[in-house]
Coordinates of C-alpha atoms and ligand atoms in Angstrom, one line a residue:
M1 CA 0.0 0.0 0.0
P2 CA 1.4 3.5 -0.8
E3 CA 2.6 5.5 2.2
R4 CA -0.2 8.0 1.6
R5 CA -3.2 8.4 -0.6
G6 CA -2.7 10.7 -3.5
L7 CA -4.7 14.0 -3.7
L8 CA -6.4 15.3 -6.7
I9 CA -5.7 19.0 -6.3
I10 CA -8.2 21.0 -8.3
L11 CA -7.5 24.7 -9.0
S12 CA -10.3 26.7 -10.5
S13 CA -10.9 30.4 -11.0
P14 CA -12.2 32.8 -13.7
S15 CA -9.7 33.0 -16.5
G16 CA -6.8 35.3 -15.6
A17 CA -7.1 35.0 -11.8
G18 CA -3.8 33.1 -11.6
K19 CA -4.4 29.3 -11.8
S20 CA -1.5 28.5 -14.2
T21 CA 0.9 30.8 -12.3
L22 CA 0.0 29.2 -9.0
A23 CA 0.1 25.7 -10.4
R24 CA 3.7 26.3 -11.5
A25 CA 4.6 27.7 -8.1
L26 CA 3.1 24.6 -6.4
R27 CA 5.0 22.2 -8.7
D28 CA 8.3 24.2 -8.2
W29 CA 7.8 23.7 -4.5
D30 CA 7.1 20.0 -4.8
P31 CA 8.1 18.5 -8.2
T32 CA 6.5 15.1 -7.2
I33 CA 3.1 16.7 -7.8
R34 CA 2.1 15.6 -11.3
F35 CA 0.2 18.0 -13.6
S36 CA -2.9 16.7 -15.4
V37 CA -2.2 17.7 -19.0
S38 CA -5.7 18.3 -20.4
A39 CA -6.7 17.7 -24.0
T40 CA -8.1 20.8 -25.8
T41 CA -9.4 21.8 -29.2
R42 CA -8.2 25.4 -28.7
A43 CA -5.1 26.6 -30.6
P44 CA -1.8 26.7 -28.6
R45 CA -0.8 30.2 -27.3
N46 CA 2.7 31.5 -27.8
G47 CA 5.1 29.5 -25.6
E48 CA 2.8 26.6 -25.1
T49 CA 4.1 23.2 -26.1
D50 CA 2.0 20.2 -27.1
G51 CA 2.1 17.6 -24.3
R52 CA 3.3 20.1 -21.7
E53 CA 0.5 22.7 -21.1
Y54 CA -2.1 20.8 -23.1
H55 CA -2.5 18.0 -25.6
F56 CA -3.7 20.0 -28.6
V57 CA -6.1 17.9 -30.6
D58 CA -8.8 18.4 -33.2
E59 CA -12.5 18.0 -32.5
A60 CA -12.8 14.5 -34.0
A61 CA -10.0 13.2 -31.9
F62 CA -11.4 14.8 -28.8
K63 CA -14.9 13.4 -29.4
R64 CA -13.4 9.9 -30.1
A65 CA -11.5 10.0 -26.8
V66 CA -14.7 11.0 -24.9
A67 CA -16.7 8.2 -26.7
E68 CA -14.1 5.7 -25.7
G69 CA -14.3 6.7 -22.1
E70 CA -10.8 8.0 -22.0
M71 CA -11.7 11.3 -20.2
L72 CA -12.2 11.5 -16.4
E73 CA -14.2 14.7 -17.1
H74 CA -14.7 17.1 -20.0
A75 CA -16.4 20.4 -20.7
H76 CA -17.1 23.0 -23.4
V77 CA -15.4 26.3 -22.3
F78 CA -15.1 29.5 -24.3
G79 CA -16.2 27.7 -27.5
H80 CA -13.6 24.9 -27.2
F81 CA -13.5 21.4 -25.7
Y82 CA -11.3 20.6 -22.7
G83 CA -10.9 17.3 -20.9
S84 CA -8.7 15.5 -18.4
P85 CA -7.4 12.1 -19.6
A86 CA -8.2 9.5 -17.0
A87 CA -5.3 7.1 -17.4
P88 CA -2.5 9.3 -15.9
V89 CA -4.9 10.1 -13.0
R90 CA -5.5 6.5 -12.2
K91 CA -1.8 5.8 -12.4
A92 CA -0.9 8.7 -10.0
I93 CA -3.5 7.5 -7.5
G94 CA -2.3 3.9 -7.7
E95 CA 1.2 5.1 -6.9
G96 CA 0.2 7.4 -4.0
C97 CA 1.1 10.5 -6.0
D98 CA -0.7 13.9 -6.0
M99 CA -2.1 15.2 -9.3
L100 CA -2.9 18.9 -10.0
F101 CA -5.7 20.0 -12.2
D102 CA -6.2 23.5 -13.7
I103 CA -9.9 23.0 -14.8
D104 CA -13.2 24.9 -14.7
W105 CA -16.1 24.3 -12.3
Q106 CA -17.8 21.9 -14.6
G107 CA -14.8 19.6 -14.6
A108 CA -14.4 20.0 -10.8
Q109 CA -18.0 18.9 -10.3
Q110 CA -17.6 15.8 -12.5
I111 CA -14.5 14.7 -10.6
K112 CA -16.2 15.3 -7.3
E113 CA -19.0 13.0 -8.5
S114 CA -16.6 10.3 -9.8
A115 CA -15.3 7.2 -8.1
L116 CA -12.2 9.2 -7.2
R117 CA -14.2 11.8 -5.2
D118 CA -12.6 10.9 -1.8
H119 CA -9.2 12.1 -3.2
V120 CA -10.4 15.5 -4.2
L121 CA -8.9 18.7 -2.7
S122 CA -10.6 21.6 -4.4
I123 CA -9.4 25.2 -4.3
F124 CA -11.0 28.2 -5.9
L125 CA -9.1 31.4 -6.6
L126 CA -10.8 34.8 -6.6
P127 CA -9.3 37.9 -8.1
P128 CA -9.0 41.0 -5.8
S129 CA -11.3 42.9 -8.1
I130 CA -12.9 42.5 -11.6
E131 CA -10.8 45.4 -12.9
E132 CA -7.6 43.6 -11.7
L133 CA -8.9 40.4 -13.4
R134 CA -9.2 42.4 -16.7
R135 CA -5.7 43.9 -16.2
R136 CA -4.2 40.4 -15.7
L137 CA -5.9 39.0 -18.8
I138 CA -4.5 42.0 -20.8
S139 CA -1.0 41.8 -19.1
R140 CA -0.7 38.1 -20.0
G141 CA -0.6 39.4 -23.6
Q142 CA -1.7 36.2 -25.1
D143 CA -5.3 36.8 -26.2
T144 CA -7.0 39.0 -28.6
D145 CA -9.3 41.8 -27.4
E146 CA -12.3 39.7 -28.5
T147 CA -11.1 36.6 -26.5
I148 CA -10.4 38.8 -23.5
A149 CA -13.9 40.3 -23.7
R150 CA -15.4 36.7 -24.0
R151 CA -13.4 35.5 -21.0
M152 CA -14.5 38.6 -18.9
Q153 CA -18.1 37.9 -19.8
R154 CA -17.8 34.4 -18.5
S155 CA -15.9 35.3 -15.4
W156 CA -19.1 35.7 -13.3
D157 CA -20.4 32.3 -14.3
E158 CA -17.2 30.7 -13.0
I159 CA -17.0 32.9 -9.8
S160 CA -20.6 32.0 -9.0
H161 CA -19.4 28.4 -8.2
W162 CA -16.9 29.6 -5.6
D163 CA -18.9 28.0 -2.7
S164 CA -18.7 24.4 -3.9
Y165 CA -14.9 24.3 -3.2
H166 CA -13.1 23.2 -0.1
Y167 CA -10.9 26.3 0.0
V168 CA -11.1 29.8 -1.4
L169 CA -8.1 32.1 -1.8
V170 CA -8.2 35.7 -2.9
N171 CA -5.1 35.9 -5.1
E172 CA -4.0 39.5 -4.4
D173 CA -0.3 39.1 -3.5
L174 CA 1.1 36.2 -5.5
A175 CA 3.8 35.1 -3.0
A176 CA 1.3 35.2 -0.2
T177 CA -1.3 33.1 -2.2
A178 CA 1.4 30.6 -3.1
E179 CA 2.4 30.2 0.6
R180 CA -1.3 29.6 1.5
L181 CA -1.6 27.0 -1.2
K182 CA 1.4 25.1 0.1
T183 CA 0.0 25.3 3.6
I184 CA -3.3 23.8 2.4
V185 CA -1.6 21.0 0.5
S186 CA 0.8 20.2 3.4
A187 CA -2.2 20.0 5.9
E188 CA -4.4 18.0 3.6
R189 CA -1.7 15.4 3.1
L190 CA -1.8 14.8 6.9
R191 CA -5.5 14.0 7.0
R192 CA -6.1 10.7 8.7
S193 CA -7.9 9.4 5.6
Q194 CA -4.8 10.2 3.5
Q195 CA -2.6 8.0 5.5
P196 CA -3.7 4.4 4.9
N197 CA -0.7 3.0 6.8
L198 CA -1.7 4.6 10.1
L199 CA -4.0 1.7 11.1
E200 CA -1.1 -0.7 10.9
H201 CA 1.1 1.7 13.0
V202 CA -1.6 2.0 15.6
R203 CA -2.0 -1.8 15.8
T204 CA 1.8 -2.1 16.3
L205 CA 1.5 0.5 19.1
Q206 CA -1.3 -1.5 20.6
R207 CA 0.7 -4.7 20.6
E208 CA 3.7 -2.9 22.2
F209 CA 1.4 -1.4 24.8
E210 CA -0.2 -4.8 25.6
D211 CA 3.2 -6.6 25.8
R212 CA 4.2 -4.2 28.6
S213 CA 1.3 -5.1 30.8
Ligands
LIG301 P1 -5.2 31.7 -15.3 O1 -4.4 30.5 -15.5 O2 -6.1 31.6 -14.1 O3 -5.9 32.1 -16.6 P2 -2.6 33.1 -15.2 O4 -1.9 32.3 -14.2 O5 -2.3 32.9 -16.7 O6 -4.2 32.9 -15.0 O7 -2.4 34.6 -14.8 C1 -2.9 35.7 -15.6 C2 -1.9 36.9 -15.5 O8 -1.9 37.4 -14.2 C3 -0.4 36.4 -15.8 O9 0.2 37.4 -16.5 C4 0.2 36.3 -14.4 O10 1.5 36.5 -14.4 C5 -0.6 37.4 -13.6 N1 -0.8 37.1 -12.2 C6 -1.2 36.0 -11.6 N2 -1.3 36.1 -10.2 C7 -1.0 37.4 -10.0 C8 -1.0 38.2 -8.8 N3 -1.2 37.7 -7.6 N4 -0.6 39.5 -8.9 C9 -0.4 40.1 -10.1 N5 -0.4 39.4 -11.3 C10 -0.7 38.1 -11.2
LIG302 P1 -7.3 28.3 -21.1 O1 -7.8 28.3 -22.5 O2 -7.1 29.7 -20.5 O3 -6.0 27.5 -20.9 O4 -8.4 27.5 -20.2 C1 -9.7 28.0 -20.2 C2 -10.5 27.4 -19.1 O5 -10.6 26.0 -19.3 C3 -9.8 27.5 -17.7 O6 -10.8 27.8 -16.8 C4 -9.2 26.2 -17.5 O7 -9.2 25.9 -16.1 C5 -10.3 25.3 -18.1 N1 -9.8 24.0 -18.5 C6 -8.5 23.6 -18.9 N2 -8.4 22.3 -19.0 C7 -9.6 21.8 -18.7 C8 -10.1 20.4 -18.6 O8 -9.4 19.5 -18.9 N3 -11.4 20.3 -18.2 C9 -12.2 21.3 -17.8 N4 -13.4 21.1 -17.4 N5 -11.7 22.6 -17.9 C10 -10.5 22.8 -18.3

């Protein structure tokens, strides 16, 4: 049995609130955390590499993967399909490793309803203000004005699901939010339910205790 049960760490937020940046910070802090590389039908942004940020696929390939049950969850976001391949997630859980997801509320909900629900640690990021959210989308410098407008329009839809997450962080100061995220992950790893070997240890303690009397 692995030393501890893997967590499925789900990060959601309106686009531009800082999920990718914080996901990177978390993995720099602990490189054993695996990143769930989603499949998407959207085009790569500058600097994105196929297989690293996303598996960039066409619609036919995406639909085939869904039909063959290869996706743990999937959703239609901003006019494109996105989905989390199931196989790497099952492998990580089997090996007692944590997996990090940068997915929207629809995907989070599907994983929370799946057979892996007990592994889920869900965290929602809120921006300090709507104006700052817009500034961040613009400062990222990756999207056209039209795409930014579409993402801003959808931001309330995403924010309105904030209360179905275990934790909510307002991502104002990046370093402070990253610290809070690490604290949450560190604490959640110590939950009794995440430590399957504890029972064996307590039994050993019991035997030692009884041998003394
Ligand atoms: P998401 O993945 O949620 O769409 P990103 O991580 O791409 O968002 O962040 C959007 C932009 O905002 C990036 O340019 C990023 O560097 C910046 N950013 C993220 N967090 C903060 C923060 N706390 N303060 C200022 N800028 C931030
Ligand atoms: P982006 O195009 O900015 O990378 O992502 C757009 C939105 O899609 C973000 O909210 C992101 O979290 C979400 N997303 C990315 N991958 C997945 C996925 O596999 N499943 C779901 N449900 N959402 C995803």
